[in-house]
Amino acid sequence: MKPEKKTAFSEVAALEERYQLATYKKMPVIAERGEGVWLYAADGQKYLDLYGLLFYSNLVYSEARARAAEKLVTIAPASLTKVFFCNSGTEANENAMRMARMATGRENIITFAGGFHGRTADAISATFLGRYRELGKPNVPGHLAAEFGDLESVQQLADDSVAAIMLEPIQSMAGVRMAKPEFYDGLRRLCDERGIVLIYDEVQTGVGRTGEWFFAGSEAGARIVPEVITLAKALGSGIPVATCLVTEKIAAQINENDLGTTFGGGMMAMAAVKATLEAIEQDDMLANVKVVEAHLRESLASFPNVVEIAGKGFLLGLRFTGKAGDIHRALLDRKIITGTSSDPHVLRLLPPLCLKSSEVDLFVKALREVCEGYEHGL
Ligand code: PLP
């Protein structure tokens, strides 16, 4: 990866140290590119690489990583000042839970019925949705389930064994379930009172999907900010990459070697993160999401078959009285791709952030035809 201009070693090193968790001891080299056995550093020096540093790049500095970390922290809520890069949503959630356990010295994690957090051992054990948890047997101990939107159910579990409360702030796979602002506010207060770490799994809601960079800090979420946000999916526009964004207080509890990952923070993924965030900014996609969401809602407001439109921005759940699966298939026949969910009546829309109102009109027209064809039973 060739930086556009040569940057001084001290600047890159300072950025990496400022914006990332200090989990790796790095060699004083900024890796720029490789050729055969040779690693070329940003200062023009070449090194005989006997340690495979282009795939294990956390052991050297990288301008691409420094800039991606800087960009992420710049757009994040102000209290989230450090990042830890990894490769997938499940890995980000595993690390988030581990950090909460390290920071509090406690073991239990409260998550919610209907939440999905991934398929590796600890994350699937935190997933109380359908039969996912069963698939992860034997489950990791230390997981408790509360009811989403029901603060009292959380209060009952939140004793001094609890390290973290983790939630998808909008439960996507469960059928796009969003709670009232008071619920998020109540969780923040409860965590503050009882020394519990609040983790938002924003693997789906993050990176602009709701029309804001994050659900955390948004009006719909009572403007509250957790100690940890996890991101993946859209973060690299298809290149596998994920991250945990954390507060300074959490970062201070994490020491060298406490967390790690060979590929996390790799140069290609980092270039993808920076390019993704810049494209969202340059094309004003957050504003676009809001405008087009409003158009979609308005267009479907008088649709007799759509009984509810849940969610925010471009994470929307259209509730039908009949089976969403039938509509999904009929739309696919008309060359329109939508998603289903674990709720059989909810059709999910998670379009690219560049979707335009004119393209929404194509969807609405097709949906009208489909619904007319299914007059009975939808
Ligand atoms: N968390 C949420 C909310 C998700 O929707 C997903 C995947 O669908 C994950 C975590 C797991 O992410 P990954 O598949 O990248 O491991």
mmCIF file of C-alpha atoms and ligand atoms in Angstrom:
data_model
loop_
_atom_site.group_PDB
_atom_site.id
_atom_site.type_symbol
_atom_site.label_atom_id
_atom_site.label_comp_id
_atom_site.label_asym_id
_atom_site.label_seq_id
_atom_site.Cartn_x
_atom_site.Cartn_y
_atom_site.Cartn_z
ATOM 1 C CA MET A 1 0.000 0.000 0.000
ATOM 2 C CA LYS A 2 1.714 3.150 -1.150
ATOM 3 C CA PRO A 3 0.976 6.245 0.943
ATOM 4 C CA GLU A 4 0.217 9.303 -1.186
ATOM 5 C CA LYS A 5 3.051 11.151 0.467
ATOM 6 C CA LYS A 6 5.890 10.154 2.743
ATOM 7 C CA THR A 7 4.916 10.618 6.365
ATOM 8 C CA ALA A 8 7.448 10.870 9.149
ATOM 9 C CA PHE A 9 7.837 7.773 11.309
ATOM 10 C CA SER A 10 7.049 9.770 14.412
ATOM 11 C CA GLU A 11 3.700 10.930 12.985
ATOM 12 C CA VAL A 12 2.504 7.439 12.046
ATOM 13 C CA ALA A 13 3.721 5.948 15.324
ATOM 14 C CA ALA A 14 2.003 8.712 17.285
ATOM 15 C CA LEU A 15 -1.292 8.180 15.431
ATOM 16 C CA GLU A 16 -1.234 4.419 15.932
ATOM 17 C CA GLU A 17 -0.460 4.815 19.616
ATOM 18 C CA ARG A 18 -3.028 7.534 20.125
ATOM 19 C CA TYR A 19 -5.951 5.765 18.453
ATOM 20 C CA GLN A 20 -5.379 2.070 19.070
ATOM 21 C CA LEU A 21 -5.383 -0.287 22.022
ATOM 22 C CA ALA A 22 -1.796 -1.017 22.979
ATOM 23 C CA THR A 23 -2.033 -4.771 22.462
ATOM 24 C CA TYR A 24 1.067 -5.191 20.283
ATOM 25 C CA LYS A 25 4.689 -4.273 20.815
ATOM 26 C CA LYS A 26 5.762 -2.993 17.419
ATOM 27 C CA MET A 27 9.113 -2.849 15.663
ATOM 28 C CA PRO A 28 10.180 0.693 14.675
ATOM 29 C CA VAL A 29 9.294 0.179 10.995
ATOM 30 C CA ILE A 30 6.424 1.524 8.860
ATOM 31 C CA ALA A 31 5.624 -1.282 6.433
ATOM 32 C CA GLU A 32 4.711 0.071 3.039
ATOM 33 C CA ARG A 33 4.883 -2.860 0.635
ATOM 34 C CA GLY A 34 6.454 -6.238 0.045
ATOM 35 C CA GLU A 35 8.144 -7.974 -2.829
ATOM 36 C CA GLY A 36 9.229 -11.572 -2.423
ATOM 37 C CA VAL A 37 11.196 -11.797 0.812
ATOM 38 C CA TRP A 38 11.745 -8.045 0.980
ATOM 39 C CA LEU A 39 9.701 -5.639 3.025
ATOM 40 C CA TYR A 40 9.937 -2.016 1.945
ATOM 41 C CA ALA A 41 9.510 0.577 4.658
ATOM 42 C CA ALA A 42 8.025 4.033 4.204
ATOM 43 C CA ASP A 43 11.450 5.641 4.696
ATOM 44 C CA GLY A 44 12.818 3.789 1.653
ATOM 45 C CA GLN A 45 14.758 1.175 3.672
ATOM 46 C CA LYS A 46 14.349 -2.470 2.729
ATOM 47 C CA TYR A 47 14.334 -5.353 5.188
ATOM 48 C CA LEU A 48 14.863 -9.076 4.654
ATOM 49 C CA ASP A 49 11.591 -10.318 6.170
ATOM 50 C CA LEU A 50 12.125 -13.620 7.999
ATOM 51 C CA TYR A 51 8.901 -13.261 10.010
ATOM 52 C CA GLY A 52 6.087 -12.910 7.413
ATOM 53 C CA LEU A 53 5.273 -9.314 8.383
ATOM 54 C CA LEU A 54 2.900 -8.466 5.549
ATOM 55 C CA PHE A 55 0.264 -10.859 6.843
ATOM 56 C CA TYR A 56 1.226 -10.367 10.507
ATOM 57 C CA SER A 57 1.293 -6.624 10.156
ATOM 58 C CA ASN A 58 0.449 -5.711 13.760
ATOM 59 C CA LEU A 59 4.128 -6.105 14.618
ATOM 60 C CA VAL A 60 5.072 -3.081 12.514
ATOM 61 C CA TYR A 61 3.518 0.339 11.972
ATOM 62 C CA SER A 62 1.263 1.097 9.020
ATOM 63 C CA GLU A 63 0.120 4.431 7.729
ATOM 64 C CA ALA A 64 -3.058 2.858 6.319
ATOM 65 C CA ARG A 65 -3.949 1.560 9.798
ATOM 66 C CA ALA A 66 -3.022 4.797 11.543
ATOM 67 C CA ARG A 67 -5.284 6.786 9.177
ATOM 68 C CA ALA A 68 -8.202 4.321 9.440
ATOM 69 C CA ALA A 69 -8.031 4.411 13.250
ATOM 70 C CA GLU A 70 -7.854 8.203 13.232
ATOM 71 C CA LYS A 71 -10.872 8.444 10.912
ATOM 72 C CA LEU A 72 -12.964 6.051 12.982
ATOM 73 C CA VAL A 73 -12.254 7.850 16.238
ATOM 74 C CA THR A 74 -13.006 11.176 14.565
ATOM 75 C CA ILE A 75 -16.543 10.103 13.593
ATOM 76 C CA ALA A 76 -17.234 8.175 16.825
ATOM 77 C CA PRO A 77 -19.025 9.629 19.856
ATOM 78 C CA ALA A 78 -16.476 11.744 21.746
ATOM 79 C CA SER A 79 -15.936 9.350 24.672
ATOM 80 C CA LEU A 80 -14.865 6.472 22.378
ATOM 81 C CA THR A 81 -11.242 7.220 21.705
ATOM 82 C CA LYS A 82 -9.490 3.925 20.966
ATOM 83 C CA VAL A 83 -9.983 1.106 18.456
ATOM 84 C CA PHE A 84 -9.088 -2.547 18.270
ATOM 85 C CA PHE A 85 -9.192 -3.961 14.732
ATOM 86 C CA CYS A 86 -10.191 -7.547 14.008
ATOM 87 C CA ASN A 87 -11.879 -9.462 11.204
ATOM 88 C CA SER A 88 -15.552 -10.252 11.799
ATOM 89 C CA GLY A 89 -18.541 -9.251 13.884
ATOM 90 C CA THR A 90 -18.385 -12.306 16.078
ATOM 91 C CA GLU A 91 -14.696 -11.682 16.828
ATOM 92 C CA ALA A 92 -15.401 -8.061 17.713
ATOM 93 C CA ASN A 93 -18.133 -9.150 20.134
ATOM 94 C CA GLU A 94 -15.924 -11.820 21.723
ATOM 95 C CA ASN A 95 -13.244 -9.195 22.317
ATOM 96 C CA ALA A 96 -15.782 -6.691 23.637
ATOM 97 C CA MET A 97 -17.018 -9.200 26.221
ATOM 98 C CA ARG A 98 -13.460 -10.140 27.131
ATOM 99 C CA MET A 99 -12.533 -6.500 27.665
ATOM 100 C CA ALA A 100 -15.561 -5.992 29.905
ATOM 101 C CA ARG A 101 -14.567 -9.018 31.988
ATOM 102 C CA MET A 102 -10.985 -7.767 32.249
ATOM 103 C CA ALA A 103 -12.068 -4.251 33.164
ATOM 104 C CA THR A 104 -14.525 -5.315 35.876
ATOM 105 C CA GLY A 105 -13.073 -8.595 37.149
ATOM 106 C CA ARG A 106 -16.593 -10.038 36.801
ATOM 107 C CA GLU A 107 -17.796 -12.856 34.555
ATOM 108 C CA ASN A 108 -21.463 -12.638 33.634
ATOM 109 C CA ILE A 109 -22.808 -10.970 30.519
ATOM 110 C CA ILE A 110 -26.454 -9.956 30.110
ATOM 111 C CA THR A 111 -27.807 -10.057 26.557
ATOM 112 C CA PHE A 112 -31.373 -10.082 25.247
ATOM 113 C CA ALA A 113 -33.901 -12.521 23.870
ATOM 114 C CA GLY A 114 -33.958 -11.872 20.112
ATOM 115 C CA GLY A 115 -30.383 -10.539 19.923
ATOM 116 C CA PHE A 116 -27.835 -12.063 17.534
ATOM 117 C CA HIS A 117 -24.119 -11.670 18.230
ATOM 118 C CA GLY A 118 -22.295 -14.237 16.077
ATOM 119 C CA ARG A 119 -21.396 -17.888 15.779
ATOM 120 C CA THR A 120 -18.132 -18.384 17.673
ATOM 121 C CA ALA A 121 -18.364 -19.959 21.139
ATOM 122 C CA ASP A 122 -18.827 -16.952 23.432
ATOM 123 C CA ALA A 123 -20.851 -14.897 20.936
ATOM 124 C CA ILE A 124 -23.262 -17.716 20.107
ATOM 125 C CA SER A 125 -23.687 -18.334 23.847
ATOM 126 C CA ALA A 126 -24.714 -14.667 24.118
ATOM 127 C CA THR A 127 -27.281 -15.180 21.336
ATOM 128 C CA PHE A 128 -30.769 -15.926 22.573
ATOM 129 C CA LEU A 129 -32.482 -16.113 19.199
ATOM 130 C CA GLY A 130 -34.220 -19.182 17.788
ATOM 131 C CA ARG A 131 -31.991 -22.234 17.792
ATOM 132 C CA TYR A 132 -28.649 -20.446 17.326
ATOM 133 C CA ARG A 133 -27.609 -20.952 20.931
ATOM 134 C CA GLU A 134 -28.405 -24.663 20.666
ATOM 135 C CA LEU A 135 -26.077 -24.857 17.664
ATOM 136 C CA GLY A 136 -23.233 -23.645 19.883
ATOM 137 C CA LYS A 137 -23.556 -26.395 22.510
ATOM 138 C CA PRO A 138 -21.814 -26.850 24.857
ATOM 139 C CA ASN A 139 -22.368 -23.156 25.586
ATOM 140 C CA VAL A 140 -19.862 -20.963 27.353
ATOM 141 C CA PRO A 141 -21.018 -20.279 30.941
ATOM 142 C CA GLY A 142 -21.679 -16.767 32.210
ATOM 143 C CA HIS A 143 -24.534 -15.696 29.914
ATOM 144 C CA LEU A 144 -27.880 -14.365 31.126
ATOM 145 C CA ALA A 145 -30.879 -13.342 29.006
ATOM 146 C CA ALA A 146 -33.181 -10.387 29.670
ATOM 147 C CA GLU A 147 -36.218 -9.166 27.707
ATOM 148 C CA PHE A 148 -35.497 -6.504 25.096
ATOM 149 C CA GLY A 149 -37.258 -3.257 25.978
ATOM 150 C CA ASP A 150 -38.052 -4.415 29.527
ATOM 151 C CA LEU A 151 -35.767 -2.599 31.964
ATOM 152 C CA GLU A 152 -37.116 -4.452 34.983
ATOM 153 C CA SER A 153 -36.021 -7.794 33.537
ATOM 154 C CA VAL A 154 -32.479 -6.374 33.292
ATOM 155 C CA GLN A 155 -32.528 -4.881 36.787
ATOM 156 C CA GLN A 156 -33.362 -8.289 38.223
ATOM 157 C CA LEU A 157 -30.255 -9.856 36.674
ATOM 158 C CA ALA A 158 -27.818 -6.968 37.068
ATOM 159 C CA ASP A 159 -26.056 -7.932 40.297
ATOM 160 C CA ASP A 160 -22.353 -7.593 41.095
ATOM 161 C CA SER A 161 -21.470 -10.680 39.063
ATOM 162 C CA VAL A 162 -22.310 -8.837 35.844
ATOM 163 C CA ALA A 163 -19.443 -7.477 33.741
ATOM 164 C CA ALA A 164 -21.456 -6.216 30.782
ATOM 165 C CA ILE A 165 -24.829 -5.664 29.228
ATOM 166 C CA MET A 166 -24.578 -6.211 25.479
ATOM 167 C CA LEU A 167 -27.296 -5.490 22.939
ATOM 168 C CA GLU A 168 -28.072 -4.887 19.327
ATOM 169 C CA PRO A 169 -29.687 -1.492 19.843
ATOM 170 C CA ILE A 170 -32.035 -2.394 16.989
ATOM 171 C CA GLN A 171 -32.490 -6.155 16.918
ATOM 172 C CA SER A 172 -32.181 -6.896 13.232
ATOM 173 C CA MET A 173 -32.546 -10.628 12.702
ATOM 174 C CA ALA A 174 -35.349 -10.792 15.261
ATOM 175 C CA GLY A 175 -37.422 -8.681 12.867
ATOM 176 C CA VAL A 176 -36.072 -5.128 13.292
ATOM 177 C CA ARG A 177 -37.118 -4.548 16.894
ATOM 178 C CA MET A 178 -36.345 -1.156 18.386
ATOM 179 C CA ALA A 179 -36.950 -0.104 21.990
ATOM 180 C CA LYS A 180 -38.236 3.203 23.327
ATOM 181 C CA PRO A 181 -35.549 5.854 24.095
ATOM 182 C CA GLU A 182 -36.265 5.405 27.835
ATOM 183 C CA PHE A 183 -35.009 1.828 27.628
ATOM 184 C CA TYR A 184 -31.555 2.831 26.346
ATOM 185 C CA ASP A 185 -31.413 5.628 28.894
ATOM 186 C CA GLY A 186 -32.399 3.199 31.652
ATOM 187 C CA LEU A 187 -29.638 0.768 30.635
ATOM 188 C CA ARG A 188 -27.051 3.568 30.757
ATOM 189 C CA ARG A 189 -28.165 4.576 34.247
ATOM 190 C CA LEU A 190 -28.217 0.992 35.484
ATOM 191 C CA CYS A 191 -24.705 0.365 34.164
ATOM 192 C CA ASP A 192 -23.439 3.564 35.806
ATOM 193 C CA GLU A 193 -25.047 2.679 39.135
ATOM 194 C CA ARG A 194 -23.745 -0.882 39.207
ATOM 195 C CA GLY A 195 -20.319 -0.540 37.558
ATOM 196 C CA ILE A 196 -21.367 -2.558 34.494
ATOM 197 C CA VAL A 197 -19.889 -2.040 31.007
ATOM 198 C CA LEU A 198 -22.463 -1.226 28.308
ATOM 199 C CA ILE A 199 -21.682 -2.755 24.895
ATOM 200 C CA TYR A 200 -23.563 -1.887 21.701
ATOM 201 C CA ASP A 201 -23.282 -4.496 18.989
ATOM 202 C CA GLU A 202 -23.553 -2.131 16.028
ATOM 203 C CA VAL A 203 -22.461 -4.730 13.506
ATOM 204 C CA GLN A 204 -25.698 -3.985 11.646
ATOM 205 C CA THR A 205 -26.714 -0.537 12.903
ATOM 206 C CA GLY A 206 -23.276 1.084 12.581
ATOM 207 C CA VAL A 207 -21.439 2.819 9.722
ATOM 208 C CA GLY A 208 -24.351 5.009 8.644
ATOM 209 C CA ARG A 209 -27.145 2.475 8.351
ATOM 210 C CA THR A 210 -29.557 4.380 10.572
ATOM 211 C CA GLY A 211 -28.809 7.728 8.917
ATOM 212 C CA GLU A 212 -26.290 8.482 11.679
ATOM 213 C CA TRP A 213 -22.772 7.085 11.865
ATOM 214 C CA PHE A 214 -23.867 5.049 14.903
ATOM 215 C CA PHE A 215 -27.083 4.336 16.788
ATOM 216 C CA ALA A 216 -25.069 5.258 19.901
ATOM 217 C CA GLY A 217 -25.421 8.955 20.579
ATOM 218 C CA SER A 218 -28.496 9.273 18.321
ATOM 219 C CA GLU A 219 -31.766 10.856 19.322
ATOM 220 C CA ALA A 220 -33.656 7.572 18.841
ATOM 221 C CA GLY A 221 -31.283 6.062 21.405
ATOM 222 C CA ALA A 222 -31.750 8.900 23.951
ATOM 223 C CA ARG A 223 -28.255 10.140 22.949
ATOM 224 C CA ILE A 224 -26.626 7.701 25.322
ATOM 225 C CA VAL A 225 -23.192 6.279 24.512
ATOM 226 C CA PRO A 226 -21.903 2.860 25.640
ATOM 227 C CA GLU A 227 -18.334 2.069 26.725
ATOM 228 C CA VAL A 228 -17.860 -0.231 23.728
ATOM 229 C CA ILE A 229 -19.258 -0.292 20.183
ATOM 230 C CA THR A 230 -18.566 -3.206 17.866
ATOM 231 C CA LEU A 231 -18.662 -2.733 14.084
ATOM 232 C CA ALA A 232 -18.245 -5.064 11.091
ATOM 233 C CA LYS A 233 -20.347 -5.782 7.970
ATOM 234 C CA ALA A 234 -20.401 -2.467 6.041
ATOM 235 C CA LEU A 235 -17.161 -1.189 7.587
ATOM 236 C CA GLY A 236 -14.972 -2.448 4.741
ATOM 237 C CA SER A 237 -17.519 -2.488 1.894
ATOM 238 C CA GLY A 238 -17.072 -6.235 1.495
ATOM 239 C CA ILE A 239 -13.460 -6.590 2.660
ATOM 240 C CA PRO A 240 -13.540 -8.547 5.955
ATOM 241 C CA VAL A 241 -12.855 -6.136 8.805
ATOM 242 C CA ALA A 242 -14.326 -5.380 12.218
ATOM 243 C CA THR A 243 -13.509 -3.218 15.189
ATOM 244 C CA CYS A 244 -14.218 -2.472 18.819
ATOM 245 C CA LEU A 245 -14.404 1.227 19.657
ATOM 246 C CA VAL A 246 -13.767 1.758 23.369
ATOM 247 C CA THR A 247 -13.429 4.446 26.015
ATOM 248 C CA GLU A 248 -10.101 5.524 27.447
ATOM 249 C CA LYS A 249 -11.092 3.898 30.747
ATOM 250 C CA ILE A 250 -11.565 0.479 29.157
ATOM 251 C CA ALA A 251 -8.415 0.906 27.062
ATOM 252 C CA ALA A 252 -6.417 1.575 30.230
ATOM 253 C CA GLN A 253 -7.287 -1.910 31.517
ATOM 254 C CA ILE A 254 -6.012 -3.697 28.416
ATOM 255 C CA ASN A 255 -2.328 -4.561 28.320
ATOM 256 C CA GLU A 256 0.077 -5.731 25.679
ATOM 257 C CA ASN A 257 -0.852 -9.217 24.474
ATOM 258 C CA ASP A 258 -4.224 -9.290 26.282
ATOM 259 C CA LEU A 259 -5.953 -9.305 22.891
ATOM 260 C CA GLY A 260 -4.617 -10.202 19.485
ATOM 261 C CA THR A 261 -5.377 -11.300 15.938
ATOM 262 C CA THR A 262 -3.050 -12.047 13.050
ATOM 263 C CA PHE A 263 -5.060 -10.440 10.257
ATOM 264 C CA GLY A 264 -6.757 -7.660 12.232
ATOM 265 C CA GLY A 265 -5.551 -4.255 11.058
ATOM 266 C CA GLY A 266 -4.121 -5.656 7.805
ATOM 267 C CA MET A 267 -3.312 -3.029 5.214
ATOM 268 C CA MET A 268 -5.930 -3.890 2.613
ATOM 269 C CA ALA A 269 -8.701 -3.930 5.217
ATOM 270 C CA MET A 270 -7.498 -0.624 6.609
ATOM 271 C CA ALA A 271 -7.490 1.000 3.177
ATOM 272 C CA ALA A 272 -11.058 -0.313 2.741
ATOM 273 C CA VAL A 273 -12.187 1.187 6.079
ATOM 274 C CA LYS A 274 -10.786 4.600 5.267
ATOM 275 C CA ALA A 275 -12.203 4.568 1.730
ATOM 276 C CA THR A 276 -15.630 3.445 2.974
ATOM 277 C CA LEU A 277 -15.881 6.170 5.602
ATOM 278 C CA GLU A 278 -14.647 8.827 3.195
ATOM 279 C CA ALA A 279 -17.110 7.765 0.487
ATOM 280 C CA ILE A 280 -20.010 7.982 2.955
ATOM 281 C CA GLU A 281 -18.870 11.461 3.893
ATOM 282 C CA GLN A 282 -18.067 12.742 0.397
ATOM 283 C CA ASP A 283 -21.367 11.569 -1.096
ATOM 284 C CA ASP A 284 -23.333 12.822 1.900
ATOM 285 C CA MET A 285 -24.875 9.409 2.333
ATOM 286 C CA LEU A 286 -26.093 9.973 5.904
ATOM 287 C CA ALA A 287 -28.342 12.771 4.670
ATOM 288 C CA ASN A 288 -29.386 10.597 1.733
ATOM 289 C CA VAL A 289 -30.452 7.790 4.089
ATOM 290 C CA LYS A 290 -32.739 10.169 5.983
ATOM 291 C CA VAL A 291 -34.341 11.675 2.867
ATOM 292 C CA VAL A 292 -34.896 8.330 1.161
ATOM 293 C CA GLU A 293 -36.186 6.698 4.352
ATOM 294 C CA ALA A 294 -38.797 9.451 4.627
ATOM 295 C CA HIS A 295 -39.813 8.879 0.998
ATOM 296 C CA LEU A 296 -40.103 5.147 1.541
ATOM 297 C CA ARG A 297 -42.208 5.565 4.660
ATOM 298 C CA GLU A 298 -44.465 8.040 2.925
ATOM 299 C CA SER A 299 -44.858 5.803 -0.116
ATOM 300 C CA LEU A 300 -45.849 2.835 2.023
ATOM 301 C CA ALA A 301 -48.009 4.760 4.515
ATOM 302 C CA SER A 302 -51.264 3.979 2.728
ATOM 303 C CA PHE A 303 -50.306 0.452 1.752
ATOM 304 C CA PRO A 304 -53.026 -1.754 3.225
ATOM 305 C CA ASN A 305 -50.789 -4.816 3.412
ATOM 306 C CA VAL A 306 -47.968 -3.155 5.362
ATOM 307 C CA VAL A 307 -49.186 -2.935 8.946
ATOM 308 C CA GLU A 308 -45.986 -1.465 10.434
ATOM 309 C CA ILE A 309 -42.635 -0.082 9.315
ATOM 310 C CA ALA A 310 -40.149 -0.630 12.140
ATOM 311 C CA GLY A 311 -36.523 0.455 12.422
ATOM 312 C CA LYS A 312 -34.515 3.478 11.413
ATOM 313 C CA GLY A 313 -32.812 4.754 8.285
ATOM 314 C CA PHE A 314 -31.919 1.880 5.995
ATOM 315 C CA LEU A 315 -32.550 -0.853 8.544
ATOM 316 C CA LEU A 316 -36.288 -1.276 8.109
ATOM 317 C CA GLY A 317 -38.719 -4.062 8.920
ATOM 318 C CA LEU A 318 -41.963 -4.127 6.932
ATOM 319 C CA ARG A 319 -44.603 -6.099 8.814
ATOM 320 C CA PHE A 320 -47.234 -7.938 6.808
ATOM 321 C CA THR A 321 -50.207 -9.829 8.158
ATOM 322 C CA GLY A 322 -49.250 -12.697 5.821
ATOM 323 C CA LYS A 323 -45.921 -14.439 5.183
ATOM 324 C CA ALA A 324 -42.949 -12.196 4.383
ATOM 325 C CA GLY A 325 -41.219 -15.180 2.740
ATOM 326 C CA ASP A 326 -43.859 -15.243 -0.035
ATOM 327 C CA ILE A 327 -43.345 -11.566 -0.733
ATOM 328 C CA HIS A 328 -39.578 -11.958 -0.680
ATOM 329 C CA ARG A 329 -39.821 -14.697 -3.343
ATOM 330 C CA ALA A 330 -42.293 -12.782 -5.508
ATOM 331 C CA LEU A 331 -40.052 -9.697 -5.392
ATOM 332 C CA LEU A 332 -37.042 -11.804 -6.321
ATOM 333 C CA ASP A 333 -38.974 -13.008 -9.394
ATOM 334 C CA ARG A 334 -39.242 -9.314 -10.271
ATOM 335 C CA LYS A 335 -35.458 -8.957 -9.762
ATOM 336 C CA ILE A 336 -35.711 -7.118 -6.441
ATOM 337 C CA ILE A 337 -33.666 -8.402 -3.501
ATOM 338 C CA THR A 338 -34.992 -8.068 0.052
ATOM 339 C CA GLY A 339 -34.409 -10.016 3.259
ATOM 340 C CA THR A 340 -36.518 -12.031 5.630
ATOM 341 C CA SER A 341 -35.969 -12.316 9.398
ATOM 342 C CA SER A 342 -36.698 -14.742 12.184
ATOM 343 C CA ASP A 343 -40.148 -13.122 12.428
ATOM 344 C CA PRO A 344 -42.165 -14.755 9.611
ATOM 345 C CA HIS A 345 -44.188 -11.579 9.039
ATOM 346 C CA VAL A 346 -41.293 -9.152 8.698
ATOM 347 C CA LEU A 347 -39.533 -8.351 5.438
ATOM 348 C CA ARG A 348 -36.183 -6.648 6.039
ATOM 349 C CA LEU A 349 -34.654 -3.906 3.938
ATOM 350 C CA LEU A 350 -30.951 -3.088 4.355
ATOM 351 C CA PRO A 351 -30.159 -1.337 1.064
ATOM 352 C CA PRO A 352 -26.871 0.321 0.135
ATOM 353 C CA LEU A 353 -26.620 3.826 1.586
ATOM 354 C CA CYS A 354 -26.657 5.316 -1.934
ATOM 355 C CA LEU A 355 -30.218 4.119 -2.704
ATOM 356 C CA LYS A 356 -32.250 6.887 -4.360
ATOM 357 C CA SER A 357 -35.942 7.793 -4.116
ATOM 358 C CA SER A 358 -36.463 6.877 -7.778
ATOM 359 C CA GLU A 359 -35.209 3.369 -6.979
ATOM 360 C CA VAL A 360 -37.546 3.190 -4.005
ATOM 361 C CA ASP A 361 -40.351 3.877 -6.485
ATOM 362 C CA LEU A 362 -39.375 0.759 -8.447
ATOM 363 C CA PHE A 363 -39.643 -1.261 -5.245
ATOM 364 C CA VAL A 364 -42.971 0.272 -4.270
ATOM 365 C CA LYS A 365 -44.422 -0.412 -7.726
ATOM 366 C CA ALA A 366 -43.280 -4.045 -7.615
ATOM 367 C CA LEU A 367 -44.557 -4.478 -4.068
ATOM 368 C CA ARG A 368 -47.946 -3.117 -5.109
ATOM 369 C CA GLU A 369 -48.135 -5.663 -7.934
ATOM 370 C CA VAL A 370 -47.079 -8.455 -5.607
ATOM 371 C CA CYS A 371 -49.602 -7.472 -2.961
ATOM 372 C CA GLU A 372 -52.393 -7.237 -5.525
ATOM 373 C CA GLY A 373 -51.487 -10.729 -6.667
ATOM 374 C CA TYR A 374 -51.735 -11.958 -3.095
ATOM 375 C CA GLU A 375 -54.849 -9.951 -2.146
ATOM 376 C CA HIS A 376 -55.930 -12.724 0.160
ATOM 377 C CA GLY A 377 -53.626 -13.669 2.949
ATOM 378 C CA LEU A 378 -51.018 -10.895 3.104
HETATM 379 N N1 PLP B 1 -23.776 -9.089 15.388
HETATM 380 C C1 PLP B 1 -24.816 -8.810 14.594
HETATM 381 C C2 PLP B 1 -25.847 -7.834 15.038
HETATM 382 C C3 PLP B 1 -24.946 -9.458 13.352
HETATM 383 O O1 PLP B 1 -25.997 -9.204 12.561
HETATM 384 C C4 PLP B 1 -23.943 -10.376 12.955
HETATM 385 C C5 PLP B 1 -24.051 -11.098 11.672
HETATM 386 O O2 PLP B 1 -25.080 -11.198 11.050
HETATM 387 C C6 PLP B 1 -22.865 -10.617 13.824
HETATM 388 C C7 PLP B 1 -22.811 -9.952 15.020
HETATM 389 C C8 PLP B 1 -21.782 -11.564 13.438
HETATM 390 O O3 PLP B 1 -20.975 -10.995 12.464
HETATM 391 P P1 PLP B 1 -20.009 -11.891 11.556
HETATM 392 O O4 PLP B 1 -20.884 -12.716 10.671
HETATM 393 O O5 PLP B 1 -19.166 -10.894 10.800
HETATM 394 O O6 PLP B 1 -19.193 -12.720 12.486
#
